[in-house]
């Protein structure tokens, strides 16, 4: 008995130490990549916040530039490309041997005004082709996968009316994938969208994937964005989404995971920002300004645990799980859909500390999940 007791005390520090050292990327190494985003705004990082970079390099093996490669930042004027911030993230990713996402080539959001002033359809088409060519070429051999087209669907599964649809026609998605493939046949190509748990929207995504495949146009993966909350979508809905999308035969990725814990006046997507202005500063919509209550912390922890149990169960279909952000301090959720709020959607808190949800994930028992 005494012997066992002594042995426990000798081994305890080593045990505690090895527990402490498990990172997210090590924990899920046999299942999928674990990603985070890096932003570029003045309140944030790249060369400004070393603590973020430390977290990203220690816990993650994939990175997505949250904004730097988007059209407004990479191609702000008709004939001007700016890659310095995207390049810094690329260098960081390569120094740390991380899987790098190119986000994103064709998206209706964050497109500079000059693009909508190109009135001639064939010139517009050429401009998009050149945009794709320039970005894919610039990051050839560095970006591992491009989100070629982002958020092309309405919630009812029809194509969203964007400038790309209007100017390039119904087959603009095919063209975008074709241009990306022609520029770099080795980089992986993905379609990325939110609300794919809604059956009609998911059907729309499957239609896009199958139509590309039928026409012999390469698509390697589909991204489920995963901007979710404490209750919606349900685990069953998430499971159906993963299973249905995987049945198309391409990789499924969770690309933008975060769990908002504060209330939202309307459904999360599709409402114009101006409509939320009237709620700014209203405590009803920003209830946890001075900290997250314990019961909400527990709910968040359980929600993350359940979600990851599901991801592990379907790890044969999922190649990557990326969190949209790194710490609660910098999440886009604090500014969306109502500006200036205090949300807690990620695994690291405002002081860069690991939250209980982080601990629950690295301590999960993965042996019984099937
Ligand atoms: O660049 C300007 C800067 O010059 C100005 O000083 C500052 C003042 O607010 O605004 C800056 O623009 C911000 C932009 O990010 C920077 O790239 C916008 O205000 C801000 O609204 C914008 O938010 C980004 C949002 O996409 C735009 O739609 C978020 O950071 C980013 O997390 C979010 O990411 C999207 C994914 O790309 C696609 N899926 C949904 C996801 C969440 O919305």
PDB file of N, CA and C in Angstrom, residues 183-276:
ATOM      1  N   UNK A 183      -4.894  27.775 -62.987  1.00  0.00           N
ATOM      2  CA  UNK A 183      -3.722  28.492 -62.465  1.00  0.00           C
ATOM      3  C   UNK A 183      -2.846  27.583 -61.613  1.00  0.00           C
ATOM      4  N   UNK A 184      -3.463  26.725 -60.832  1.00  0.00           N
ATOM      5  CA  UNK A 184      -2.675  25.810 -59.991  1.00  0.00           C
ATOM      6  C   UNK A 184      -3.414  24.483 -59.831  1.00  0.00           C
ATOM      7  N   UNK A 185      -3.065  23.513 -60.670  1.00  0.00           N
ATOM      8  CA  UNK A 185      -3.759  22.217 -60.596  1.00  0.00           C
ATOM      9  C   UNK A 185      -3.443  21.445 -59.318  1.00  0.00           C
ATOM     10  N   UNK A 186      -2.479  21.947 -58.523  1.00  0.00           N
ATOM     11  CA  UNK A 186      -2.099  21.198 -57.314  1.00  0.00           C
ATOM     12  C   UNK A 186      -2.728  21.712 -56.031  1.00  0.00           C
ATOM     13  N   UNK A 187      -3.216  22.949 -56.048  1.00  0.00           N
ATOM     14  CA  UNK A 187      -3.791  23.485 -54.812  1.00  0.00           C
ATOM     15  C   UNK A 187      -5.217  22.930 -54.655  1.00  0.00           C
ATOM     16  N   UNK A 188      -5.633  22.683 -53.407  1.00  0.00           N
ATOM     17  CA  UNK A 188      -6.987  22.153 -53.206  1.00  0.00           C
ATOM     18  C   UNK A 188      -8.022  23.278 -53.325  1.00  0.00           C
ATOM     19  N   UNK A 189      -9.208  22.914 -53.794  1.00  0.00           N
ATOM     20  CA  UNK A 189     -10.232  23.920 -54.085  1.00  0.00           C
ATOM     21  C   UNK A 189     -11.525  23.605 -53.335  1.00  0.00           C
ATOM     22  N   UNK A 190     -12.082  24.644 -52.687  1.00  0.00           N
ATOM     23  CA  UNK A 190     -13.254  24.402 -51.839  1.00  0.00           C
ATOM     24  C   UNK A 190     -14.376  25.403 -52.083  1.00  0.00           C
ATOM     25  N   UNK A 191     -15.599  24.945 -51.769  1.00  0.00           N
ATOM     26  CA  UNK A 191     -16.768  25.824 -51.679  1.00  0.00           C
ATOM     27  C   UNK A 191     -17.101  25.968 -50.186  1.00  0.00           C
ATOM     28  N   UNK A 192     -17.401  27.200 -49.738  1.00  0.00           N
ATOM     29  CA  UNK A 192     -17.578  27.461 -48.308  1.00  0.00           C
ATOM     30  C   UNK A 192     -18.866  28.238 -48.054  1.00  0.00           C
ATOM     31  N   UNK A 193     -19.684  27.798 -47.058  1.00  0.00           N
ATOM     32  CA  UNK A 193     -20.932  28.540 -46.811  1.00  0.00           C
ATOM     33  C   UNK A 193     -21.412  28.326 -45.376  1.00  0.00           C
ATOM     34  N   UNK A 194     -22.386  29.161 -44.944  1.00  0.00           N
ATOM     35  CA  UNK A 194     -22.965  29.038 -43.608  1.00  0.00           C
ATOM     36  C   UNK A 194     -24.394  28.492 -43.710  1.00  0.00           C
ATOM     37  N   UNK A 195     -24.961  28.175 -42.561  1.00  0.00           N
ATOM     38  CA  UNK A 195     -26.344  27.665 -42.499  1.00  0.00           C
ATOM     39  C   UNK A 195     -26.588  26.412 -43.350  1.00  0.00           C
ATOM     40  N   UNK A 196     -25.572  25.611 -43.535  1.00  0.00           N
ATOM     41  CA  UNK A 196     -25.765  24.400 -44.344  1.00  0.00           C
ATOM     42  C   UNK A 196     -26.555  23.333 -43.582  1.00  0.00           C
ATOM     43  N   UNK A 197     -26.850  23.609 -42.314  1.00  0.00           N
ATOM     44  CA  UNK A 197     -27.729  22.682 -41.580  1.00  0.00           C
ATOM     45  C   UNK A 197     -29.172  22.830 -42.041  1.00  0.00           C
ATOM     46  N   UNK A 198     -29.465  23.936 -42.743  1.00  0.00           N
ATOM     47  CA  UNK A 198     -30.824  24.094 -43.270  1.00  0.00           C
ATOM     48  C   UNK A 198     -30.959  23.240 -44.533  1.00  0.00           C
ATOM     49  N   UNK A 199     -31.920  22.302 -44.547  1.00  0.00           N
ATOM     50  CA  UNK A 199     -31.976  21.319 -45.636  1.00  0.00           C
ATOM     51  C   UNK A 199     -31.982  21.924 -47.044  1.00  0.00           C
ATOM     52  N   UNK A 200     -32.738  23.022 -47.236  1.00  0.00           N
ATOM     53  CA  UNK A 200     -32.800  23.579 -48.595  1.00  0.00           C
ATOM     54  C   UNK A 200     -31.460  24.163 -49.026  1.00  0.00           C
ATOM     55  N   UNK A 201     -30.822  24.816 -48.086  1.00  0.00           N
ATOM     56  CA  UNK A 201     -29.525  25.406 -48.428  1.00  0.00           C
ATOM     57  C   UNK A 201     -28.495  24.299 -48.698  1.00  0.00           C
ATOM     58  N   UNK A 202     -28.546  23.272 -47.859  1.00  0.00           N
ATOM     59  CA  UNK A 202     -27.614  22.147 -48.053  1.00  0.00           C
ATOM     60  C   UNK A 202     -27.827  21.516 -49.419  1.00  0.00           C
ATOM     61  N   UNK A 203     -29.104  21.377 -49.812  1.00  0.00           N
ATOM     62  CA  UNK A 203     -29.427  20.810 -51.126  1.00  0.00           C
ATOM     63  C   UNK A 203     -28.794  21.658 -52.234  1.00  0.00           C
ATOM     64  N   UNK A 204     -28.862  22.968 -52.035  1.00  0.00           N
ATOM     65  CA  UNK A 204     -28.251  23.892 -52.997  1.00  0.00           C
ATOM     66  C   UNK A 204     -26.749  23.672 -53.095  1.00  0.00           C
ATOM     67  N   UNK A 205     -26.104  23.457 -51.939  1.00  0.00           N
ATOM     68  CA  UNK A 205     -24.645  23.240 -51.941  1.00  0.00           C
ATOM     69  C   UNK A 205     -24.307  21.924 -52.634  1.00  0.00           C
ATOM     70  N   UNK A 206     -25.112  20.905 -52.365  1.00  0.00           N
ATOM     71  CA  UNK A 206     -24.866  19.594 -52.988  1.00  0.00           C
ATOM     72  C   UNK A 206     -25.035  19.703 -54.511  1.00  0.00           C
ATOM     73  N   UNK A 207     -26.012  20.527 -54.910  1.00  0.00           N
ATOM     74  CA  UNK A 207     -26.230  20.745 -56.349  1.00  0.00           C
ATOM     75  C   UNK A 207     -24.984  21.389 -56.992  1.00  0.00           C
ATOM     76  N   UNK A 208     -24.432  22.365 -56.308  1.00  0.00           N
ATOM     77  CA  UNK A 208     -23.217  23.015 -56.835  1.00  0.00           C
ATOM     78  C   UNK A 208     -22.089  21.990 -56.969  1.00  0.00           C
ATOM     79  N   UNK A 209     -21.894  21.211 -55.907  1.00  0.00           N
ATOM     80  CA  UNK A 209     -20.788  20.231 -55.903  1.00  0.00           C
ATOM     81  C   UNK A 209     -20.980  19.220 -57.043  1.00  0.00           C
ATOM     82  N   UNK A 210     -22.203  18.663 -57.131  1.00  0.00           N
ATOM     83  CA  UNK A 210     -22.447  17.633 -58.146  1.00  0.00           C
ATOM     84  C   UNK A 210     -22.365  18.185 -59.550  1.00  0.00           C
ATOM     85  N   UNK A 211     -22.826  19.418 -59.712  1.00  0.00           N
ATOM     86  CA  UNK A 211     -22.768  19.983 -61.063  1.00  0.00           C
ATOM     87  C   UNK A 211     -21.319  20.225 -61.493  1.00  0.00           C
ATOM     88  N   UNK A 212     -20.462  20.651 -60.549  1.00  0.00           N
ATOM     89  CA  UNK A 212     -19.040  20.804 -60.893  1.00  0.00           C
ATOM     90  C   UNK A 212     -18.454  19.445 -61.264  1.00  0.00           C
ATOM     91  N   UNK A 213     -18.761  18.452 -60.448  1.00  0.00           N
ATOM     92  CA  UNK A 213     -18.208  17.115 -60.703  1.00  0.00           C
ATOM     93  C   UNK A 213     -18.688  16.564 -62.041  1.00  0.00           C
ATOM     94  N   UNK A 214     -19.984  16.745 -62.332  1.00  0.00           N
ATOM     95  CA  UNK A 214     -20.539  16.240 -63.598  1.00  0.00           C
ATOM     96  C   UNK A 214     -19.853  16.862 -64.799  1.00  0.00           C
ATOM     97  N   UNK A 215     -19.467  18.117 -64.634  1.00  0.00           N
ATOM     98  CA  UNK A 215     -18.812  18.801 -65.758  1.00  0.00           C
ATOM     99  C   UNK A 215     -17.311  18.589 -65.773  1.00  0.00           C
ATOM    100  N   UNK A 216     -16.823  17.775 -64.863  1.00  0.00           N
ATOM    101  CA  UNK A 216     -15.380  17.479 -64.837  1.00  0.00           C
ATOM    102  C   UNK A 216     -14.548  18.632 -64.293  1.00  0.00           C
ATOM    103  N   UNK A 217     -15.197  19.506 -63.525  1.00  0.00           N
ATOM    104  CA  UNK A 217     -14.448  20.622 -62.926  1.00  0.00           C
ATOM    105  C   UNK A 217     -14.094  20.249 -61.494  1.00  0.00           C
ATOM    106  N   UNK A 218     -12.825  20.409 -61.167  1.00  0.00           N
ATOM    107  CA  UNK A 218     -12.359  19.908 -59.869  1.00  0.00           C
ATOM    108  C   UNK A 218     -12.879  20.725 -58.686  1.00  0.00           C
ATOM    109  N   UNK A 219     -13.417  20.010 -57.684  1.00  0.00           N
ATOM    110  CA  UNK A 219     -13.718  20.595 -56.368  1.00  0.00           C
ATOM    111  C   UNK A 219     -13.287  19.545 -55.355  1.00  0.00           C
ATOM    112  N   UNK A 220     -12.486  19.957 -54.365  1.00  0.00           N
ATOM    113  CA  UNK A 220     -11.921  18.978 -53.431  1.00  0.00           C
ATOM    114  C   UNK A 220     -12.630  18.935 -52.096  1.00  0.00           C
ATOM    115  N   UNK A 221     -13.264  20.065 -51.724  1.00  0.00           N
ATOM    116  CA  UNK A 221     -13.806  20.103 -50.364  1.00  0.00           C
ATOM    117  C   UNK A 221     -14.954  21.096 -50.246  1.00  0.00           C
ATOM    118  N   UNK A 222     -15.762  20.866 -49.209  1.00  0.00           N
ATOM    119  CA  UNK A 222     -16.843  21.810 -48.903  1.00  0.00           C
ATOM    120  C   UNK A 222     -16.682  22.240 -47.444  1.00  0.00           C
ATOM    121  N   UNK A 223     -16.821  23.541 -47.218  1.00  0.00           N
ATOM    122  CA  UNK A 223     -16.647  24.088 -45.872  1.00  0.00           C
ATOM    123  C   UNK A 223     -17.981  24.412 -45.218  1.00  0.00           C
ATOM    124  N   UNK A 224     -18.179  23.854 -44.020  1.00  0.00           N
ATOM    125  CA  UNK A 224     -19.337  24.200 -43.186  1.00  0.00           C
ATOM    126  C   UNK A 224     -18.850  25.286 -42.225  1.00  0.00           C
ATOM    127  N   UNK A 225     -19.397  26.495 -42.339  1.00  0.00           N
ATOM    128  CA  UNK A 225     -18.794  27.591 -41.564  1.00  0.00           C
ATOM    129  C   UNK A 225     -18.913  27.435 -40.041  1.00  0.00           C
ATOM    130  N   UNK A 226     -20.079  27.046 -39.546  1.00  0.00           N
ATOM    131  CA  UNK A 226     -20.240  26.775 -38.101  1.00  0.00           C
ATOM    132  C   UNK A 226     -20.193  28.001 -37.187  1.00  0.00           C
ATOM    133  N   UNK A 227     -20.863  29.088 -37.594  1.00  0.00           N
ATOM    134  CA  UNK A 227     -21.101  30.195 -36.650  1.00  0.00           C
ATOM    135  C   UNK A 227     -22.394  29.859 -35.918  1.00  0.00           C
ATOM    136  N   UNK A 228     -22.239  29.130 -34.818  1.00  0.00           N
ATOM    137  CA  UNK A 228     -23.397  28.571 -34.136  1.00  0.00           C
ATOM    138  C   UNK A 228     -23.618  29.244 -32.780  1.00  0.00           C
ATOM    139  N   UNK A 229     -24.687  28.808 -32.066  1.00  0.00           N
ATOM    140  CA  UNK A 229     -24.866  29.302 -30.703  1.00  0.00           C
ATOM    141  C   UNK A 229     -25.016  28.134 -29.729  1.00  0.00           C
ATOM    142  N   UNK A 230     -25.457  28.421 -28.505  1.00  0.00           N
ATOM    143  CA  UNK A 230     -25.468  27.377 -27.476  1.00  0.00           C
ATOM    144  C   UNK A 230     -26.482  26.270 -27.755  1.00  0.00           C
ATOM    145  N   UNK A 231     -27.490  26.570 -28.591  1.00  0.00           N
ATOM    146  CA  UNK A 231     -28.543  25.572 -28.826  1.00  0.00           C
ATOM    147  C   UNK A 231     -28.721  25.175 -30.286  1.00  0.00           C
ATOM    148  N   UNK A 232     -28.459  26.079 -31.185  1.00  0.00           N
ATOM    149  CA  UNK A 232     -28.726  25.822 -32.608  1.00  0.00           C
ATOM    150  C   UNK A 232     -27.465  25.878 -33.433  1.00  0.00           C
ATOM    151  N   UNK A 233     -27.330  25.059 -34.424  1.00  0.00           N
ATOM    152  CA  UNK A 233     -28.205  23.941 -34.755  1.00  0.00           C
ATOM    153  C   UNK A 233     -28.021  22.788 -33.759  1.00  0.00           C
ATOM    154  N   UNK A 234     -28.973  21.856 -33.801  1.00  0.00           N
ATOM    155  CA  UNK A 234     -28.876  20.711 -32.891  1.00  0.00           C
ATOM    156  C   UNK A 234     -27.765  19.765 -33.373  1.00  0.00           C
ATOM    157  N   UNK A 235     -27.327  18.894 -32.475  1.00  0.00           N
ATOM    158  CA  UNK A 235     -26.290  17.908 -32.835  1.00  0.00           C
ATOM    159  C   UNK A 235     -26.794  17.041 -33.993  1.00  0.00           C
ATOM    160  N   UNK A 236     -28.090  16.719 -33.984  1.00  0.00           N
ATOM    161  CA  UNK A 236     -28.655  15.893 -35.068  1.00  0.00           C
ATOM    162  C   UNK A 236     -28.561  16.633 -36.395  1.00  0.00           C
ATOM    163  N   UNK A 237     -28.879  17.924 -36.377  1.00  0.00           N
ATOM    164  CA  UNK A 237     -28.808  18.706 -37.625  1.00  0.00           C
ATOM    165  C   UNK A 237     -27.364  18.803 -38.127  1.00  0.00           C
ATOM    166  N   UNK A 238     -26.437  18.963 -37.196  1.00  0.00           N
ATOM    167  CA  UNK A 238     -25.022  19.053 -37.610  1.00  0.00           C
ATOM    168  C   UNK A 238     -24.588  17.715 -38.211  1.00  0.00           C
ATOM    169  N   UNK A 239     -25.016  16.639 -37.563  1.00  0.00           N
ATOM    170  CA  UNK A 239     -24.638  15.309 -38.053  1.00  0.00           C
ATOM    171  C   UNK A 239     -25.177  15.073 -39.472  1.00  0.00           C
ATOM    172  N   UNK A 240     -26.442  15.413 -39.666  1.00  0.00           N
ATOM    173  CA  UNK A 240     -27.043  15.247 -41.004  1.00  0.00           C
ATOM    174  C   UNK A 240     -26.273  16.044 -42.055  1.00  0.00           C
ATOM    175  N   UNK A 241     -25.857  17.244 -41.653  1.00  0.00           N
ATOM    176  CA  UNK A 241     -25.125  18.107 -42.577  1.00  0.00           C
ATOM    177  C   UNK A 241     -23.813  17.448 -42.995  1.00  0.00           C
ATOM    178  N   UNK A 242     -23.070  16.956 -42.002  1.00  0.00           N
ATOM    179  CA  UNK A 242     -21.768  16.322 -42.297  1.00  0.00           C
ATOM    180  C   UNK A 242     -21.970  15.089 -43.184  1.00  0.00           C
ATOM    181  N   UNK A 243     -22.936  14.260 -42.806  1.00  0.00           N
ATOM    182  CA  UNK A 243     -23.150  12.993 -43.527  1.00  0.00           C
ATOM    183  C   UNK A 243     -23.599  13.272 -44.975  1.00  0.00           C
ATOM    184  N   UNK A 244     -24.561  14.181 -45.140  1.00  0.00           N
ATOM    185  CA  UNK A 244     -25.073  14.485 -46.489  1.00  0.00           C
ATOM    186  C   UNK A 244     -23.989  15.066 -47.388  1.00  0.00           C
ATOM    187  N   UNK A 245     -23.216  15.990 -46.843  1.00  0.00           N
ATOM    188  CA  UNK A 245     -22.187  16.622 -47.680  1.00  0.00           C
ATOM    189  C   UNK A 245     -21.080  15.633 -48.013  1.00  0.00           C
ATOM    190  N   UNK A 246     -20.735  14.778 -47.046  1.00  0.00           N
ATOM    191  CA  UNK A 246     -19.672  13.790 -47.297  1.00  0.00           C
ATOM    192  C   UNK A 246     -20.092  12.791 -48.367  1.00  0.00           C
ATOM    193  N   UNK A 247     -21.407  12.572 -48.482  1.00  0.00           N
ATOM    194  CA  UNK A 247     -21.901  11.607 -49.482  1.00  0.00           C
ATOM    195  C   UNK A 247     -21.608  12.066 -50.914  1.00  0.00           C
ATOM    196  N   UNK A 248     -21.260  13.314 -51.101  1.00  0.00           N
ATOM    197  CA  UNK A 248     -20.891  13.779 -52.453  1.00  0.00           C
ATOM    198  C   UNK A 248     -19.502  13.264 -52.842  1.00  0.00           C
ATOM    199  N   UNK A 249     -18.767  12.762 -51.851  1.00  0.00           N
ATOM    200  CA  UNK A 249     -17.456  12.188 -52.147  1.00  0.00           C
ATOM    201  C   UNK A 249     -16.289  13.149 -51.973  1.00  0.00           C
ATOM    202  N   UNK A 250     -16.569  14.395 -51.572  1.00  0.00           N
ATOM    203  CA  UNK A 250     -15.451  15.318 -51.342  1.00  0.00           C
ATOM    204  C   UNK A 250     -15.248  15.519 -49.841  1.00  0.00           C
ATOM    205  N   UNK A 251     -14.111  16.101 -49.469  1.00  0.00           N
ATOM    206  CA  UNK A 251     -13.807  16.329 -48.053  1.00  0.00           C
ATOM    207  C   UNK A 251     -14.769  17.331 -47.441  1.00  0.00           C
ATOM    208  N   UNK A 252     -15.111  17.092 -46.182  1.00  0.00           N
ATOM    209  CA  UNK A 252     -15.916  18.062 -45.443  1.00  0.00           C
ATOM    210  C   UNK A 252     -14.990  18.742 -44.439  1.00  0.00           C
ATOM    211  N   UNK A 253     -15.130  20.052 -44.320  1.00  0.00           N
ATOM    212  CA  UNK A 253     -14.328  20.768 -43.340  1.00  0.00           C
ATOM    213  C   UNK A 253     -15.251  21.659 -42.521  1.00  0.00           C
ATOM    214  N   UNK A 254     -14.876  21.847 -41.257  1.00  0.00           N
ATOM    215  CA  UNK A 254     -15.569  22.822 -40.417  1.00  0.00           C
ATOM    216  C   UNK A 254     -14.646  24.045 -40.471  1.00  0.00           C
ATOM    217  N   UNK A 255     -15.113  25.122 -41.090  1.00  0.00           N
ATOM    218  CA  UNK A 255     -14.164  26.173 -41.462  1.00  0.00           C
ATOM    219  C   UNK A 255     -14.188  27.422 -40.590  1.00  0.00           C
ATOM    220  N   UNK A 256     -15.301  27.674 -39.882  1.00  0.00           N
ATOM    221  CA  UNK A 256     -15.397  28.949 -39.157  1.00  0.00           C
ATOM    222  C   UNK A 256     -16.155  28.738 -37.846  1.00  0.00           C
ATOM    223  N   UNK A 257     -15.607  27.886 -36.991  1.00  0.00           N
ATOM    224  CA  UNK A 257     -16.347  27.500 -35.782  1.00  0.00           C
ATOM    225  C   UNK A 257     -16.251  28.569 -34.687  1.00  0.00           C
ATOM    226  N   UNK A 258     -17.397  28.987 -34.187  1.00  0.00           N
ATOM    227  CA  UNK A 258     -17.476  29.771 -32.950  1.00  0.00           C
ATOM    228  C   UNK A 258     -18.900  29.656 -32.408  1.00  0.00           C
ATOM    229  N   UNK A 259     -19.021  29.783 -31.090  1.00  0.00           N
ATOM    230  CA  UNK A 259     -20.326  29.595 -30.440  1.00  0.00           C
ATOM    231  C   UNK A 259     -20.658  30.876 -29.675  1.00  0.00           C
ATOM    232  N   UNK A 260     -21.552  31.674 -30.226  1.00  0.00           N
ATOM    233  CA  UNK A 260     -21.933  32.897 -29.532  1.00  0.00           C
ATOM    234  C   UNK A 260     -22.758  32.550 -28.297  1.00  0.00           C
ATOM    235  N   UNK A 261     -22.533  33.306 -27.189  1.00  0.00           N
ATOM    236  CA  UNK A 261     -23.297  33.007 -25.970  1.00  0.00           C
ATOM    237  C   UNK A 261     -24.235  34.152 -25.595  1.00  0.00           C
ATOM    238  N   UNK A 262     -24.210  35.220 -26.383  1.00  0.00           N
ATOM    239  CA  UNK A 262     -25.089  36.351 -26.056  1.00  0.00           C
ATOM    240  C   UNK A 262     -26.273  36.380 -27.026  1.00  0.00           C
ATOM    241  N   UNK A 263     -27.360  37.024 -26.613  1.00  0.00           N
ATOM    242  CA  UNK A 263     -28.576  36.944 -27.437  1.00  0.00           C
ATOM    243  C   UNK A 263     -28.486  37.770 -28.717  1.00  0.00           C
ATOM    244  N   UNK A 264     -29.233  37.328 -29.697  1.00  0.00           N
ATOM    245  CA  UNK A 264     -29.311  38.089 -30.940  1.00  0.00           C
ATOM    246  C   UNK A 264     -30.758  38.399 -31.263  1.00  0.00           C
ATOM    247  N   UNK A 265     -31.016  39.641 -31.660  1.00  0.00           N
ATOM    248  CA  UNK A 265     -32.401  40.066 -31.885  1.00  0.00           C
ATOM    249  C   UNK A 265     -33.095  39.331 -33.021  1.00  0.00           C
ATOM    250  N   UNK A 266     -32.355  39.000 -34.030  1.00  0.00           N
ATOM    251  CA  UNK A 266     -32.946  38.287 -35.162  1.00  0.00           C
ATOM    252  C   UNK A 266     -32.111  37.060 -35.432  1.00  0.00           C
ATOM    253  N   UNK A 267     -32.508  36.329 -36.417  1.00  0.00           N
ATOM    254  CA  UNK A 267     -31.666  35.221 -36.859  1.00  0.00           C
ATOM    255  C   UNK A 267     -30.301  35.778 -37.210  1.00  0.00           C
ATOM    256  N   UNK A 268     -29.282  34.927 -37.100  1.00  0.00           N
ATOM    257  CA  UNK A 268     -27.914  35.446 -37.199  1.00  0.00           C
ATOM    258  C   UNK A 268     -27.530  36.040 -38.544  1.00  0.00           C
ATOM    259  N   UNK A 269     -28.087  35.523 -39.611  1.00  0.00           N
ATOM    260  CA  UNK A 269     -27.573  35.968 -40.912  1.00  0.00           C
ATOM    261  C   UNK A 269     -28.611  36.725 -41.727  1.00  0.00           C
ATOM    262  N   UNK A 270     -28.146  37.494 -42.644  1.00  0.00           N
ATOM    263  CA  UNK A 270     -29.015  38.037 -43.675  1.00  0.00           C
ATOM    264  C   UNK A 270     -29.696  39.356 -43.343  1.00  0.00           C
ATOM    265  N   UNK A 271     -29.432  39.933 -42.189  1.00  0.00           N
ATOM    266  CA  UNK A 271     -30.068  41.195 -41.834  1.00  0.00           C
ATOM    267  C   UNK A 271     -29.063  42.331 -42.040  1.00  0.00           C
ATOM    268  N   UNK A 272     -29.536  43.443 -42.587  1.00  0.00           N
ATOM    269  CA  UNK A 272     -28.626  44.561 -42.844  1.00  0.00           C
ATOM    270  C   UNK A 272     -28.114  45.138 -41.522  1.00  0.00           C
ATOM    271  N   UNK A 273     -26.831  45.515 -41.517  1.00  0.00           N
ATOM    272  CA  UNK A 273     -26.187  46.015 -40.304  1.00  0.00           C
ATOM    273  C   UNK A 273     -26.932  47.202 -39.680  1.00  0.00           C
ATOM    274  N   UNK A 274     -27.480  48.090 -40.529  1.00  0.00           N
ATOM    275  CA  UNK A 274     -28.166  49.297 -40.014  1.00  0.00           C
ATOM    276  C   UNK A 274     -29.311  48.925 -39.066  1.00  0.00           C
ATOM    277  N   UNK A 275     -29.938  47.792 -39.341  1.00  0.00           N
ATOM    278  CA  UNK A 275     -31.083  47.388 -38.510  1.00  0.00           C
ATOM    279  C   UNK A 275     -30.680  47.045 -37.084  1.00  0.00           C
ATOM    280  N   UNK A 276     -29.390  46.774 -36.881  1.00  0.00           N
ATOM    281  CA  UNK A 276     -28.934  46.409 -35.540  1.00  0.00           C
ATOM    282  C   UNK A 276     -28.457  47.624 -34.755  1.00  0.00           C
TER     283      UNK A 276
END
